Structure formats: C-alpha cells, structure tokens
CSV table of C-alpha atoms in Angstrom, one decimal:
chain,number,residue,atom,x,y,z
A,28,UNK,CA,-54.3,27.2,9.1
A,29,UNK,CA,-52.6,24.4,11.2
A,30,UNK,CA,-48.9,24.3,10.1
A,31,UNK,CA,-49.0,20.7,10.3
A,32,UNK,CA,-51.6,20.0,7.8
A,33,UNK,CA,-50.6,17.6,5.2
A,34,UNK,CA,-52.4,16.3,2.3
A,35,UNK,CA,-51.3,13.1,0.5
A,36,UNK,CA,-52.6,12.0,-2.9
A,37,UNK,CA,-52.2,8.4,-4.3
A,38,UNK,CA,-52.6,8.8,-8.2
A,39,UNK,CA,-53.6,5.4,-9.8
A,40,UNK,CA,-56.1,6.4,-12.6
A,41,UNK,CA,-54.2,7.3,-15.4
A,42,UNK,CA,-56.8,8.9,-17.9
A,43,UNK,CA,-56.1,12.2,-18.3
A,44,UNK,CA,-59.6,13.9,-17.0
A,45,UNK,CA,-58.1,12.8,-13.6
A,46,UNK,CA,-54.9,14.4,-13.6
A,47,UNK,CA,-56.3,17.7,-13.7
A,48,UNK,CA,-57.8,17.6,-10.3
A,49,UNK,CA,-54.4,16.4,-9.0
A,50,UNK,CA,-53.0,19.2,-10.4
A,51,UNK,CA,-55.6,21.8,-9.0
A,52,UNK,CA,-55.6,20.2,-5.6
A,53,UNK,CA,-52.0,19.8,-5.4
A,54,UNK,CA,-51.3,23.4,-6.5
A,55,UNK,CA,-54.3,24.7,-4.1
A,56,UNK,CA,-53.2,22.5,-1.1
A,57,UNK,CA,-49.4,23.7,-1.2
A,58,UNK,CA,-50.3,27.7,-1.7
A,59,UNK,CA,-52.5,26.8,1.3
A,60,UNK,CA,-49.6,25.6,3.1
A,61,UNK,CA,-50.2,22.0,3.2
A,62,UNK,CA,-47.4,19.7,3.0
A,63,UNK,CA,-48.3,18.0,-0.2
A,64,UNK,CA,-47.2,14.5,-1.0
A,65,UNK,CA,-48.1,12.9,-4.4
A,66,UNK,CA,-47.7,8.6,-4.6
A,67,UNK,CA,-47.7,7.8,-8.7
A,68,UNK,CA,-48.8,4.2,-9.3
A,69,UNK,CA,-50.7,2.2,-11.8
A,70,UNK,CA,-51.3,3.6,-15.5
A,71,UNK,CA,-50.8,7.0,-14.3
A,72,UNK,CA,-46.8,6.0,-14.0
A,73,UNK,CA,-47.0,6.4,-17.8
A,74,UNK,CA,-47.6,9.9,-18.0
A,75,UNK,CA,-44.5,11.0,-15.4
A,76,UNK,CA,-42.0,9.1,-18.0
A,77,UNK,CA,-39.5,11.2,-19.8
A,78,UNK,CA,-40.9,9.8,-23.0
A,79,UNK,CA,-44.6,9.9,-21.5
A,80,UNK,CA,-47.7,7.7,-23.1
A,81,UNK,CA,-50.1,9.6,-25.2
A,82,UNK,CA,-53.2,11.0,-23.0
A,83,UNK,CA,-56.1,8.8,-22.7
A,84,UNK,CA,-59.5,9.7,-22.2
A,85,UNK,CA,-62.3,7.7,-20.4
A,86,UNK,CA,-64.5,6.0,-23.0
A,87,UNK,CA,-67.6,7.5,-21.3
A,88,UNK,CA,-66.9,10.9,-22.0
A,89,UNK,CA,-64.4,11.1,-25.2
A,90,UNK,CA,-67.0,12.8,-27.1
A,91,UNK,CA,-66.5,15.9,-24.7
A,92,UNK,CA,-63.2,16.1,-24.8
A,93,UNK,CA,-62.6,18.9,-27.7
A,94,UNK,CA,-65.1,21.1,-25.8
A,95,UNK,CA,-63.3,20.8,-22.6
A,96,UNK,CA,-59.9,21.3,-24.1
A,97,UNK,CA,-61.4,24.3,-25.6
A,98,UNK,CA,-62.6,25.7,-22.4
A,99,UNK,CA,-59.4,25.2,-20.6
A,100,UNK,CA,-57.9,27.1,-23.6
A,101,UNK,CA,-60.0,30.0,-23.6
A,102,UNK,CA,-60.2,30.4,-20.0
A,103,UNK,CA,-56.3,30.2,-19.7
A,104,UNK,CA,-56.4,27.2,-17.5
A,105,UNK,CA,-52.6,26.0,-16.8
A,106,UNK,CA,-52.1,22.3,-17.7
A,107,UNK,CA,-52.2,19.6,-15.0
A,108,UNK,CA,-48.4,19.5,-15.6
A,109,UNK,CA,-47.9,23.2,-14.9
A,110,UNK,CA,-50.1,23.3,-11.8
A,111,UNK,CA,-48.3,20.2,-10.5
A,112,UNK,CA,-44.8,21.8,-11.1
A,113,UNK,CA,-46.1,24.8,-9.5
A,114,UNK,CA,-47.0,22.9,-6.7
A,115,UNK,CA,-43.4,21.2,-6.4
A,116,UNK,CA,-42.1,24.8,-6.1
A,117,UNK,CA,-44.1,25.4,-3.2
A,118,UNK,CA,-42.6,22.3,-1.8
A,119,UNK,CA,-44.8,19.4,-2.8
A,120,UNK,CA,-42.9,16.1,-3.4
A,121,UNK,CA,-44.0,13.7,-6.0
A,122,UNK,CA,-42.9,9.8,-5.8
A,123,UNK,CA,-43.2,6.8,-8.0
A,124,UNK,CA,-44.4,3.7,-6.5
A,125,UNK,CA,-41.6,1.2,-6.5
A,126,UNK,CA,-43.7,-1.8,-6.7
A,127,UNK,CA,-45.6,-0.9,-9.6
A,128,UNK,CA,-42.7,0.7,-11.5
A,129,UNK,CA,-40.6,-2.6,-11.4
A,130,UNK,CA,-43.7,-4.9,-12.7
A,131,UNK,CA,-44.0,-2.2,-15.5
A,132,UNK,CA,-40.4,-2.7,-16.4
A,133,UNK,CA,-39.9,1.6,-15.5
A,134,UNK,CA,-36.7,2.3,-13.8
A,135,UNK,CA,-35.6,5.5,-11.9
A,136,UNK,CA,-34.3,6.8,-14.9
A,137,UNK,CA,-37.4,6.5,-16.8
A,138,UNK,CA,-39.3,9.0,-14.9
A,139,UNK,CA,-39.4,12.9,-15.8
A,140,UNK,CA,-36.9,14.2,-12.9
A,141,UNK,CA,-38.7,17.7,-13.2
A,142,UNK,CA,-41.6,15.9,-11.8
A,143,UNK,CA,-40.3,12.4,-10.1
A,144,UNK,CA,-38.3,13.7,-6.6
A,145,UNK,CA,-38.0,9.2,-5.8
A,146,UNK,CA,-39.1,6.1,-6.2
A,147,UNK,CA,-40.3,4.6,-3.0
A,148,UNK,CA,-42.4,1.8,-1.5
A,149,UNK,CA,-45.7,2.0,-0.1
A,150,UNK,CA,-44.5,1.9,3.4
A,151,UNK,CA,-42.6,5.0,3.1
A,152,UNK,CA,-45.4,6.7,1.7
A,153,UNK,CA,-47.5,5.7,4.3
A,154,UNK,CA,-45.5,6.8,7.0
A,155,UNK,CA,-45.6,10.3,5.1
A,156,UNK,CA,-49.0,10.7,5.0
A,157,UNK,CA,-49.6,9.3,8.5
A,158,UNK,CA,-51.8,11.9,10.4
A,159,UNK,CA,-52.8,13.8,7.6
A,160,UNK,CA,-55.6,13.7,4.9
A,161,UNK,CA,-55.1,11.2,2.0
A,162,UNK,CA,-57.2,10.7,-1.3
A,163,UNK,CA,-57.2,8.4,-3.9
A,164,UNK,CA,-57.4,9.5,-7.5
B,21,UNK,CA,-69.1,10.7,18.4
B,22,UNK,CA,-66.5,13.5,18.3
B,23,UNK,CA,-69.1,16.5,17.2
B,24,UNK,CA,-66.2,18.1,15.0
B,25,UNK,CA,-66.0,15.2,12.8
B,26,UNK,CA,-66.0,16.3,9.0
B,27,UNK,CA,-66.3,14.2,6.2
B,28,UNK,CA,-65.5,16.2,2.7
B,29,UNK,CA,-66.4,14.5,-0.8
B,30,UNK,CA,-64.9,15.5,-3.6
B,31,UNK,CA,-67.0,14.3,-6.8
B,32,UNK,CA,-65.2,14.4,-10.2
B,33,UNK,CA,-66.5,10.9,-11.9
B,34,UNK,CA,-69.9,11.6,-13.7
B,35,UNK,CA,-70.7,8.0,-14.1
B,36,UNK,CA,-74.1,7.3,-12.5
B,37,UNK,CA,-72.8,4.4,-10.4
B,38,UNK,CA,-70.4,6.3,-8.7
B,39,UNK,CA,-73.3,8.8,-7.6
B,40,UNK,CA,-74.6,6.3,-5.5
B,41,UNK,CA,-72.0,5.7,-2.8
B,42,UNK,CA,-72.1,10.0,-3.2
B,43,UNK,CA,-75.6,9.6,-1.9
B,44,UNK,CA,-75.3,6.9,0.7
B,45,UNK,CA,-72.1,8.2,2.3
B,46,UNK,CA,-73.4,11.7,2.6
B,47,UNK,CA,-76.8,10.8,3.9
B,48,UNK,CA,-75.0,8.4,6.4
B,49,UNK,CA,-72.4,10.7,7.3
B,50,UNK,CA,-75.1,13.4,7.8
B,51,UNK,CA,-77.2,11.2,10.0
B,52,UNK,CA,-74.3,10.3,12.7
B,53,UNK,CA,-73.8,14.3,12.6
B,54,UNK,CA,-70.8,14.4,10.8
B,55,UNK,CA,-70.5,17.8,9.0
B,56,UNK,CA,-70.4,17.1,5.4
B,57,UNK,CA,-69.2,18.9,2.5
B,58,UNK,CA,-69.4,18.1,-1.2
B,59,UNK,CA,-67.2,19.8,-3.8
B,60,UNK,CA,-68.3,18.9,-6.9
B,61,UNK,CA,-66.3,19.3,-10.2
B,62,UNK,CA,-65.3,17.7,-13.7
B,63,UNK,CA,-67.9,15.4,-15.5
B,64,UNK,CA,-70.1,15.2,-12.5
B,65,UNK,CA,-71.1,18.8,-12.4
B,66,UNK,CA,-73.4,17.9,-15.7
B,67,UNK,CA,-75.7,15.7,-13.4
B,68,UNK,CA,-76.2,18.9,-10.9
B,69,UNK,CA,-77.6,21.3,-13.6
B,70,UNK,CA,-81.1,22.4,-13.8
B,71,UNK,CA,-80.9,20.4,-17.3
B,72,UNK,CA,-79.2,17.8,-16.1
B,73,UNK,CA,-77.3,15.7,-19.0
B,74,UNK,CA,-78.6,12.1,-19.4
B,75,UNK,CA,-77.0,9.6,-16.9
B,76,UNK,CA,-73.7,7.9,-17.9
B,77,UNK,CA,-72.6,4.4,-16.9
B,78,UNK,CA,-69.1,2.6,-17.0
B,79,UNK,CA,-68.6,1.1,-20.3
B,80,UNK,CA,-67.2,-2.3,-18.6
B,81,UNK,CA,-70.3,-3.0,-16.3
B,82,UNK,CA,-73.2,-1.5,-18.9
B,83,UNK,CA,-74.8,-4.7,-19.3
B,84,UNK,CA,-75.6,-5.1,-15.6
B,85,UNK,CA,-77.4,-1.6,-15.0
B,86,UNK,CA,-81.1,-3.2,-15.8
B,87,UNK,CA,-80.5,-5.6,-13.0
B,88,UNK,CA,-78.8,-3.0,-10.8
B,89,UNK,CA,-81.9,-0.5,-11.6
B,90,UNK,CA,-84.5,-3.2,-10.8
B,91,UNK,CA,-82.6,-4.1,-7.4
B,92,UNK,CA,-82.8,-0.8,-6.3
B,93,UNK,CA,-86.5,-0.5,-7.0
B,94,UNK,CA,-87.5,-3.8,-5.3
B,95,UNK,CA,-85.7,-3.1,-2.2
B,96,UNK,CA,-87.2,0.8,-2.4
B,97,UNK,CA,-83.9,2.2,-2.2
B,98,UNK,CA,-83.8,5.8,-2.8
B,99,UNK,CA,-82.1,7.8,-5.7
B,100,UNK,CA,-78.7,9.5,-5.1
B,101,UNK,CA,-80.6,12.7,-5.6
B,102,UNK,CA,-82.9,11.7,-2.7
B,103,UNK,CA,-80.2,10.7,-0.4
B,104,UNK,CA,-78.1,13.7,-1.0
B,105,UNK,CA,-81.1,15.7,-0.5
B,106,UNK,CA,-81.9,14.3,2.5
B,107,UNK,CA,-78.4,14.8,3.3
B,108,UNK,CA,-78.5,18.6,2.8
B,109,UNK,CA,-81.7,18.6,5.1
B,110,UNK,CA,-79.4,17.6,7.8
B,111,UNK,CA,-76.9,20.3,7.2
B,112,UNK,CA,-74.6,19.1,4.3
B,113,UNK,CA,-73.2,21.7,1.7
B,114,UNK,CA,-72.9,21.0,-1.6
B,115,UNK,CA,-70.4,23.1,-3.8
B,116,UNK,CA,-69.7,23.4,-7.5
B,117,UNK,CA,-66.1,23.8,-8.3
B,118,UNK,CA,-65.5,27.4,-9.8
B,119,UNK,CA,-62.8,26.8,-12.2
B,120,UNK,CA,-64.3,23.3,-13.7
B,121,UNK,CA,-67.7,25.3,-14.2
B,122,UNK,CA,-66.1,28.4,-16.0
B,123,UNK,CA,-64.0,25.7,-18.4
B,124,UNK,CA,-67.1,23.9,-19.4
B,125,UNK,CA,-69.3,26.9,-19.6
B,126,UNK,CA,-71.5,26.6,-16.4
B,127,UNK,CA,-72.7,29.7,-14.7
B,128,UNK,CA,-74.4,29.8,-11.0
B,129,UNK,CA,-77.5,30.0,-12.4
B,130,UNK,CA,-77.2,27.0,-14.5
B,131,UNK,CA,-77.1,24.7,-11.5
B,132,UNK,CA,-79.8,23.0,-9.9
B,133,UNK,CA,-80.4,25.3,-6.4
B,134,UNK,CA,-82.0,22.4,-4.5
B,135,UNK,CA,-78.6,21.1,-4.9
B,136,UNK,CA,-75.9,23.3,-5.4
B,137,UNK,CA,-75.5,25.9,-2.3
B,138,UNK,CA,-72.5,27.6,-4.1
B,139,UNK,CA,-70.0,27.9,-6.4
B,140,UNK,CA,-66.4,28.1,-4.9
B,141,UNK,CA,-62.8,27.6,-5.5
B,142,UNK,CA,-60.6,24.8,-4.2
B,143,UNK,CA,-59.0,27.0,-1.7
B,144,UNK,CA,-62.2,27.4,-0.2
B,145,UNK,CA,-62.9,23.8,-0.1
B,146,UNK,CA,-59.8,22.7,1.3
B,147,UNK,CA,-60.0,25.3,4.3
B,148,UNK,CA,-63.5,23.9,5.2
B,149,UNK,CA,-62.5,20.3,4.8
B,150,UNK,CA,-59.3,20.9,6.8
B,151,UNK,CA,-59.0,18.4,9.8
B,152,UNK,CA,-61.8,16.0,8.6
B,153,UNK,CA,-61.7,13.0,6.3
B,154,UNK,CA,-61.6,13.5,2.6
B,155,UNK,CA,-62.5,11.1,-0.1
B,156,UNK,CA,-62.4,11.4,-4.2
B,157,UNK,CA,-65.0,9.8,-6.0
C,21,UNK,CA,-46.1,5.1,14.8
C,22,UNK,CA,-48.9,6.5,16.5
C,23,UNK,CA,-50.8,3.1,17.6
C,24,UNK,CA,-54.2,4.5,16.9
C,25,UNK,CA,-53.7,5.0,13.5
C,26,UNK,CA,-56.7,3.6,11.3
C,27,UNK,CA,-56.9,3.4,7.8
C,28,UNK,CA,-60.4,2.7,6.1
C,29,UNK,CA,-60.6,1.9,2.5
C,30,UNK,CA,-64.1,1.9,0.4
C,31,UNK,CA,-63.3,0.0,-2.6
C,32,UNK,CA,-66.7,0.6,-5.2
C,33,UNK,CA,-64.6,0.1,-8.7
C,34,UNK,CA,-64.7,-3.5,-9.7
C,35,UNK,CA,-62.0,-3.2,-12.3
C,36,UNK,CA,-59.0,-5.4,-11.3
C,37,UNK,CA,-56.4,-2.9,-11.8
C,38,UNK,CA,-57.8,-1.1,-8.7
C,39,UNK,CA,-57.6,-4.2,-6.4
C,40,UNK,CA,-54.1,-4.3,-7.2
C,41,UNK,CA,-53.9,-1.1,-4.7
C,42,UNK,CA,-56.4,-2.1,-2.4
C,43,UNK,CA,-54.2,-5.1,-1.8
C,44,UNK,CA,-50.8,-3.5,-1.7
C,45,UNK,CA,-52.0,-0.5,0.8
C,46,UNK,CA,-54.1,-3.0,3.1
C,47,UNK,CA,-51.0,-5.0,3.4
C,48,UNK,CA,-48.7,-2.1,3.7
C,49,UNK,CA,-50.5,-0.3,6.3
C,50,UNK,CA,-51.6,-3.2,8.2
C,51,UNK,CA,-47.7,-4.5,8.4
C,52,UNK,CA,-47.2,-0.7,9.7
C,53,UNK,CA,-49.7,-1.4,12.7
C,54,UNK,CA,-52.7,0.4,11.2
C,55,UNK,CA,-56.0,-0.4,12.0
C,56,UNK,CA,-57.1,-1.3,8.4
C,57,UNK,CA,-60.9,-1.4,7.6
C,58,UNK,CA,-62.1,-2.3,4.0
C,59,UNK,CA,-65.9,-1.5,3.1
C,60,UNK,CA,-66.6,-3.3,-0.1
C,61,UNK,CA,-69.5,-2.1,-1.8
C,62,UNK,CA,-70.6,-1.7,-5.8
C,63,UNK,CA,-69.2,-3.7,-8.8
C,64,UNK,CA,-66.3,-4.7,-6.5
C,65,UNK,CA,-68.6,-7.0,-4.3
C,66,UNK,CA,-68.8,-9.5,-7.3
C,67,UNK,CA,-65.4,-10.3,-7.1
C,68,UNK,CA,-65.5,-11.4,-3.2
C,69,UNK,CA,-67.9,-13.9,-3.9
C,70,UNK,CA,-67.6,-18.0,-3.3
C,71,UNK,CA,-68.2,-17.8,-7.1
C,72,UNK,CA,-66.4,-14.3,-8.0
C,73,UNK,CA,-67.2,-12.7,-11.3
C,74,UNK,CA,-64.7,-13.0,-14.1
C,75,UNK,CA,-62.0,-10.2,-13.8
C,76,UNK,CA,-63.2,-6.9,-15.7
C,77,UNK,CA,-60.4,-4.8,-16.6
C,78,UNK,CA,-60.9,-1.1,-18.0
C,79,UNK,CA,-61.5,0.0,-21.5
C,80,UNK,CA,-58.9,2.0,-21.9
C,81,UNK,CA,-56.1,0.1,-20.8
C,82,UNK,CA,-57.3,-3.5,-21.9
C,83,UNK,CA,-54.4,-3.8,-24.2
C,84,UNK,CA,-51.8,-3.5,-21.5
C,85,UNK,CA,-53.1,-6.2,-19.4
C,86,UNK,CA,-51.1,-9.0,-20.7
C,87,UNK,CA,-47.8,-7.0,-20.0
C,88,UNK,CA,-49.0,-6.2,-16.6
C,89,UNK,CA,-49.7,-9.6,-15.8
C,90,UNK,CA,-46.4,-11.0,-17.2
C,91,UNK,CA,-45.0,-8.0,-15.0
C,92,UNK,CA,-46.6,-9.2,-11.8
C,93,UNK,CA,-45.6,-12.8,-12.5
C,94,UNK,CA,-41.9,-12.0,-13.8
C,95,UNK,CA,-41.3,-10.2,-10.4
C,96,UNK,CA,-43.2,-12.8,-8.3
C,97,UNK,CA,-45.7,-10.0,-7.1
C,98,UNK,CA,-48.4,-11.7,-5.0
C,99,UNK,CA,-51.9,-11.4,-6.1
C,100,UNK,CA,-54.3,-8.7,-4.6
C,101,UNK,CA,-56.4,-11.7,-3.1
C,102,UNK,CA,-53.0,-12.7,-1.5
C,103,UNK,CA,-52.0,-9.7,-0.2
C,104,UNK,CA,-55.5,-9.0,1.0
C,105,UNK,CA,-55.4,-12.1,2.9
C,106,UNK,CA,-52.2,-11.2,4.4
C,107,UNK,CA,-53.6,-7.8,5.7
C,108,UNK,CA,-56.7,-10.1,7.3
C,109,UNK,CA,-53.9,-12.4,8.9
C,110,UNK,CA,-52.1,-9.1,10.5
C,111,UNK,CA,-55.9,-7.7,12.0
C,112,UNK,CA,-57.5,-6.1,8.9
C,113,UNK,CA,-61.3,-6.8,8.6
C,114,UNK,CA,-63.4,-6.8,5.5
C,115,UNK,CA,-66.9,-5.7,5.5
C,116,UNK,CA,-69.4,-6.2,2.6
C,117,UNK,CA,-72.2,-2.9,2.5
C,118,UNK,CA,-75.4,-4.5,3.6
C,119,UNK,CA,-77.4,-2.0,1.0
C,120,UNK,CA,-75.6,-2.8,-2.0
C,121,UNK,CA,-75.7,-6.6,-1.2
C,122,UNK,CA,-79.4,-6.5,-1.0
C,123,UNK,CA,-79.5,-4.4,-4.2
C,124,UNK,CA,-77.6,-6.9,-6.1
C,125,UNK,CA,-79.3,-9.8,-4.4
C,126,UNK,CA,-76.5,-11.1,-2.8
C,127,UNK,CA,-76.8,-12.7,1.2
C,128,UNK,CA,-74.0,-13.2,3.7
C,129,UNK,CA,-73.7,-16.8,2.5
C,130,UNK,CA,-72.6,-15.7,-1.2
C,131,UNK,CA,-69.5,-14.2,0.1
C,132,UNK,CA,-66.3,-15.8,0.5
C,133,UNK,CA,-65.5,-16.4,3.9
C,134,UNK,CA,-62.1,-16.1,3.9
C,135,UNK,CA,-62.5,-12.6,2.7
C,136,UNK,CA,-65.5,-11.3,4.0
C,137,UNK,CA,-65.9,-11.0,8.2
C,138,UNK,CA,-69.4,-9.4,8.0
C,139,UNK,CA,-72.0,-7.6,6.1
C,140,UNK,CA,-72.8,-4.1,7.7
C,141,UNK,CA,-74.3,-0.7,6.9
C,142,UNK,CA,-72.3,2.6,6.0
C,143,UNK,CA,-73.2,3.8,9.5
C,144,UNK,CA,-71.1,0.9,11.1
C,145,UNK,CA,-68.4,1.7,8.7
C,146,UNK,CA,-68.2,5.4,9.1
C,147,UNK,CA,-68.2,5.0,12.9
C,148,UNK,CA,-65.3,2.3,12.9
C,149,UNK,CA,-63.6,4.6,10.2
C,150,UNK,CA,-63.8,7.8,12.4
C,151,UNK,CA,-60.9,9.7,13.3
C,152,UNK,CA,-58.6,7.7,10.7
C,153,UNK,CA,-57.7,8.1,7.0
C,154,UNK,CA,-60.5,7.2,4.6
C,155,UNK,CA,-60.0,6.1,1.0
C,156,UNK,CA,-62.3,5.6,-2.1
C,157,UNK,CA,-61.2,3.1,-4.4
C-alpha cells in the first residue's frame, strides 16, 4: 500500500441509494489507509444538515426499496451514515461546497457538525484531491 | 502508452442508458491496452444475473428511448453486453460487490458466469484499482 | 501545483442539475492550471446543440428547482454555460462523442461551435485523459 494514496469523492446526487456506496467506499478506503476526502454538493447537501431532508429514492427503483431496506437490516449492514462516521474516525474529512450552500441558503451552522468538517470552495477541494483518485457520485 | 495504465469502473446505476458508456469505455480502454476492472453494485447487479431483470430507463428520457434504440440498430452499434464481453476477451475483469449481493439476496451462482468473474468486497476492488483511474457510473 | 495535472470529465447525464458541477469543476480546475478535457455523450449531447433541447430536471427534485434557480440568481452565480465557456477561455477542450452523436443522428455542424471543439471517439478521449483524473457525471 502506497502511503500517499488519496481518494476524493464528490457527492452531488441526493438520492438515498447513492449514499450507500459513499459510505461503503469511504469506509473501505479509509480502512486501507487512504487519505479520504468527501466534497458534498447539490442535492446531497440536504442530507448533511442538522435537520436533514427526508430520504429521496430514485423513481425508477422505488418499488424495490422496502426489500432493499429489509436486506440491509437482515444482514446487519450499517447505515451509510454510520459507515461515513467510521470513515471519519479513521481520518476522512467531509466538506460542504460553499457555492452550492450559498445558493441553497445554507450556512455552516446548518450542517451536522458530526459529519461536515468545513465549508470550502471547489478550488480547495481540487487542490486536496490533486494527484489522487476522484469519483463523482 | 504506459503499460501500467489501469481503469476501474464502479457501476451502481442500473438504468439501461448508463450501461452503454460502461460497454463503450470498457471496450475502448481494453483495446488501448488498459487493465480494466469493473465492480458491479447496487441496482446494476440486477442486469448481470442469469435471469436478468427487465431493462429500466430513466423517467426523464423515457420518451426518447425508441429513437435511441433505432439509432443504435441503424448504425450497427453493438449492445453494451457485447461490448463488455469484447472487453473481457481482451482481459477485463468484472466483479460483483459481495455486500450488495448479500443485501439483495444474490449468490455467486445467480450471476451470469459469462459476465461476472467473481464476487468480491470493496477492499479487494480498491486494492486492484489503486494507482489507476476510477470512475463511478 | 504539478504542471502536468489533468482532469477529464465524461458528461453523460443530461439533467440540468448535473451540468452545474460540470461548469463549476471545469472552471475551477482550469483556473488552477489543470489541463481540462470534457467528453460529452448520451443525453448531455442534446444540451450542446446549436438548437439545444429544453432543460430536463430530475423527477425526484423537480419541486425544488424554482428555489434553486432563485438562489443562483440572487447570488449572481453564473450559468453552467458561462462557467464552461470561461473554462474554455482558460484552455479547456470539449469534445462530443462520435458514436453517440451518430446514434442520435447528430452531425458536427449540429453542435454549438462556441462549445464543442471536435467530435471524437472514446479512444481519442481516453488517450488524452491518460495519467490524469477522470470523473463521470
């Protein structure tokens, strides 16, 4: 394992299903020793608030959500929130996008401080992400 | 061409339209000599079964699907499945995500063996992907 | 800043919300001195025409669009088109995918020449992207 490995994740999609791979990948990468950075923007911001919006599922797969939820419970799969917090315990940092926060009327104090480390601009994120892998969810 | 080039693709979205770029990019990268790894998870798993689910199209662009299908046929564009199999012939490996398979009640024998090489965890995938490009579809 | 830094963006999703991060990331990366390459494919092609299709918003978040639009206007946030053009002024190149253009019956002269630099195949794009970061939107 190259100790300089970095994985940066831009999370834009706010549907609940896509937050699962955010949790899984963040936690998995942090456990492998990656420097993990998450940049939350767009609709996803609404799920990182002190008073988060209700979960939204993609229209195309809505009918399958109860079965998915049951499968996660039966297999004792932690929620994406718990996986993300575990990633943070291992050093991951989570930033909210300053531009989209402003557009959506959200201030730093509106975000859940157990999740969001700071509100930063895209330039700061890109600089931290430089030279590593970047994925857009 | 750097002979160490690696491209790893995480496929979560299960809508049929997004499987087209999966096929195109996998085949294109494999043809260029890239080491290609595909990690199938989420809704996309349902399209890699021996008895695959019916195709699902995004609600927003449903009205355009017949025209798209006609355009693919008229231009003799291979299906994403054929492109992916071509990528495999050139060395690409395709893995199903073990956690999401378990959550969705899917076992290794449920997957189409002409597509899925193995069922692995996210840590295995990240280790194979390390140092290369990663995209999330 | 490593002067060889490259960021390549594949834009497939044609919903209007996801074109915002395309503009923000392209402009931000170009301003930092990155070599930025955008590969437009799938539904997104319809927004890069001389006569572009009407904007399409994701069904799940449609109800929030007026508020988002108001927030962008109140905060004087440039449109994704203006951000993308700014990125181009700083050296970003934007390509349309030749295969999907053909499938959708689109010719080079159908694309807005102030946006699209050329119509190229996935192999050309991957070769330009090699060794840099790649994201799929």
